[in-house]
Amino acid sequence: MGNDNFKLIGDIESALLQAQSMANIALDNHNYKSMGYDEPFITHNNMGNLLWAITDLINKAYDDLQKIEIKGDANNG
């Protein structure tokens, strides 16, 4: 696996962890009462922005995944 692949894997992992954290925040906001809040802590407009950011991060991770070079060696078919 080349050095470029290691960088891409790190970038993918970073983007997915960020998206996961943002999705958890969105879920907590949606279920605000069970989280102990009286009202949602993120406005509707800001929630839309958060969802766009999550989508952008996931799309970036997918695009980076497509760039990973997977090559067989002499022992692989």
Coordinates of N, CA and C in Angstrom, one line a residue:
M1 N 0.9 -1.2 0.0 CA 0.0 0.0 0.0 C 0.9 1.2 0.0
G2 N 0.7 2.1 -1.0 CA 1.5 3.3 -1.1 C 1.2 4.3 0.0
N3 N 2.1 5.3 0.1 CA 2.0 6.4 1.0 C 0.7 7.2 0.8
D4 N 0.4 7.3 -0.5 CA -0.9 8.1 -0.9 C -2.1 7.4 -0.3
N5 N -2.1 6.0 -0.3 CA -3.2 5.3 0.3 C -3.3 5.5 1.8
F6 N -2.2 5.6 2.5 CA -2.3 5.8 3.9 C -2.9 7.2 4.2
K7 N -2.5 8.2 3.4 CA -3.0 9.6 3.6 C -4.5 9.6 3.3
L8 N -4.9 8.9 2.2 CA -6.3 8.8 1.8 C -7.1 8.1 2.9
I9 N -6.6 7.0 3.5 CA -7.3 6.3 4.5 C -7.5 7.2 5.8
G10 N -6.5 8.0 6.1 CA -6.5 8.9 7.2 C -7.6 10.0 6.9
D11 N -7.6 10.5 5.7 CA -8.6 11.5 5.3 C -10.0 11.0 5.4
I12 N -10.2 9.7 4.9 CA -11.5 9.1 5.0 C -12.0 8.9 6.4
E13 N -11.1 8.4 7.2 CA -11.4 8.2 8.7 C -11.8 9.5 9.3
S14 N -11.0 10.6 9.1 CA -11.3 11.9 9.7 C -12.6 12.4 9.2
A15 N -12.9 12.3 7.9 CA -14.2 12.8 7.4 C -15.4 12.0 8.0
L16 N -15.2 10.7 8.1 CA -16.3 9.9 8.7 C -16.5 10.1 10.2
L17 N -15.5 10.3 10.9 CA -15.6 10.6 12.3 C -16.3 12.0 12.6
Q18 N -15.9 12.9 11.7 CA -16.6 14.3 11.8 C -18.1 14.1 11.5
A19 N -18.4 13.4 10.4 CA -19.8 13.2 10.1 C -20.6 12.5 11.1
Q20 N -19.9 11.5 11.7 CA -20.6 10.7 12.8 C -20.9 11.6 14.0
S21 N -19.9 12.5 14.4 CA -20.2 13.4 15.5 C -21.3 14.4 15.2
M22 N -21.3 14.9 14.0 CA -22.3 15.9 13.6 C -23.7 15.2 13.6
A23 N -23.7 13.9 13.1 CA -25.0 13.2 13.0 C -25.5 12.9 14.5
N24 N -24.6 12.6 15.4 CA -25.0 12.4 16.8 C -25.6 13.7 17.4
I25 N -25.0 14.9 17.0 CA -25.6 16.1 17.5 C -27.0 16.4 16.9
A26 N -27.1 16.1 15.6 CA -28.4 16.2 15.0 C -29.5 15.4 15.6
L27 N -29.1 14.1 15.9 CA -30.0 13.2 16.6 C -30.4 13.7 18.0
D28 N -29.4 14.2 18.8 CA -29.7 14.8 20.1 C -30.6 16.0 20.0
N29 N -30.4 16.8 19.0 CA -31.3 17.9 18.8 C -32.7 17.5 18.4
H30 N -32.8 16.5 17.6 CA -34.1 15.9 17.2 C -34.9 15.3 18.4
N31 N -34.1 14.7 19.3 CA -34.7 14.0 20.5 C -34.4 14.9 21.7
Y32 N -34.6 16.2 21.6 CA -34.1 17.1 22.6 C -34.8 16.9 24.0
K33 N -36.1 16.4 24.0 CA -36.8 16.2 25.3 C -36.1 15.1 26.0
S34 N -35.8 14.0 25.3 CA -35.2 12.8 26.0 C -33.7 13.2 26.4
M35 N -33.2 14.2 25.8 CA -31.8 14.6 26.2 C -31.8 15.6 27.4
G36 N -33.1 16.0 27.8 CA -33.2 16.9 29.0 C -33.3 18.4 28.6
Y37 N -33.5 18.7 27.4 CA -33.7 20.1 27.0 C -35.2 20.4 26.8
D38 N -35.5 21.7 27.1 CA -36.9 22.1 27.0 C -37.3 22.4 25.5
E39 N -36.3 22.7 24.7 CA -36.5 23.0 23.3 C -35.3 22.6 22.5
P40 N -35.4 22.4 21.2 CA -34.2 22.1 20.4 C -33.2 23.2 20.5
F41 N -31.9 22.8 20.6 CA -30.8 23.7 20.8 C -30.2 24.2 19.5
I42 N -30.7 23.6 18.4 CA -30.2 24.1 17.0 C -31.5 24.5 16.3
T43 N -31.5 25.7 15.7 CA -32.6 26.1 14.9 C -32.8 25.3 13.6
H44 N -34.0 25.4 13.1 CA -34.3 24.7 11.8 C -33.3 25.0 10.7
N45 N -33.0 26.3 10.5 CA -32.1 26.7 9.5 C -30.7 26.2 9.7
N46 N -30.2 26.3 11.0 CA -28.9 25.8 11.3 C -28.8 24.2 11.2
M47 N -29.9 23.6 11.4 CA -30.0 22.1 11.3 C -29.8 21.8 9.8
G48 N -30.4 22.5 8.9 CA -30.2 22.3 7.5 C -28.7 22.4 7.1
N49 N -28.1 23.5 7.7 CA -26.6 23.6 7.4 C -25.8 22.5 7.9
L50 N -26.2 22.0 9.1 CA -25.5 20.8 9.7 C -25.7 19.6 8.8
L51 N -26.9 19.4 8.3 CA -27.1 18.2 7.4 C -26.3 18.4 6.1
W52 N -26.2 19.6 5.6 CA -25.4 19.8 4.4 C -23.9 19.4 4.7
A53 N -23.4 19.9 5.8 CA -22.0 19.6 6.2 C -21.8 18.1 6.3
I54 N -22.7 17.4 6.9 CA -22.6 15.9 7.1 C -22.6 15.3 5.7
T55 N -23.5 15.7 4.8 CA -23.5 15.1 3.5 C -22.2 15.4 2.7
D56 N -21.7 16.6 2.8 CA -20.4 17.0 2.2 C -19.3 16.1 2.7
L57 N -19.2 15.9 4.0 CA -18.1 15.1 4.5 C -18.2 13.6 4.0
I58 N -19.4 13.1 4.0 CA -19.6 11.7 3.5 C -19.3 11.6 2.1
N59 N -19.7 12.6 1.3 CA -19.4 12.6 -0.2 C -17.8 12.6 -0.4
K60 N -17.2 13.5 0.4 CA -15.7 13.6 0.3 C -15.0 12.2 0.7
A61 N -15.5 11.6 1.7 CA -15.0 10.3 2.1 C -15.2 9.3 1.0
Y62 N -16.3 9.3 0.4 CA -16.6 8.3 -0.7 C -15.7 8.6 -1.9
D63 N -15.6 9.9 -2.2 CA -14.7 10.3 -3.4 C -13.2 9.8 -3.1
D64 N -12.8 10.0 -1.8 CA -11.4 9.6 -1.5 C -11.3 8.1 -1.5
L65 N -12.3 7.4 -1.1 CA -12.3 5.9 -1.2 C -12.1 5.4 -2.6
Q66 N -12.7 6.1 -3.6 CA -12.5 5.7 -5.0 C -11.1 5.9 -5.5
K67 N -10.3 6.7 -4.8 CA -8.9 7.0 -5.2 C -7.9 6.0 -4.7
I68 N -8.3 5.2 -3.8 CA -7.4 4.2 -3.2 C -7.0 3.2 -4.2
E69 N -5.7 3.0 -4.4 CA -5.2 2.0 -5.3 C -5.1 0.6 -4.6
I70 N -5.8 -0.4 -5.1 CA -5.6 -1.7 -4.5 C -5.0 -2.6 -5.6
K71 N -3.8 -3.0 -5.3 CA -3.0 -3.8 -6.3 C -2.7 -5.1 -5.6
G72 N -2.7 -6.1 -6.4 CA -2.3 -7.4 -6.0 C -0.8 -7.5 -6.2
D73 N -0.2 -8.5 -5.4 CA 1.2 -8.7 -5.6 C 1.4 -10.1 -6.3
A74 N 2.6 -10.6 -6.3 CA 2.9 -11.9 -7.0 C 2.1 -13.0 -6.5
N75 N 1.6 -13.0 -5.2 CA 0.9 -14.1 -4.6 C -0.6 -13.9 -4.7
N76 N -1.1 -12.8 -5.3 CA -2.5 -12.6 -5.5 C -2.9 -12.8 -6.9
G77 N -4.1 -13.3 -7.1 CA -4.6 -13.7 -8.4 C -5.1 -12.5 -9.2

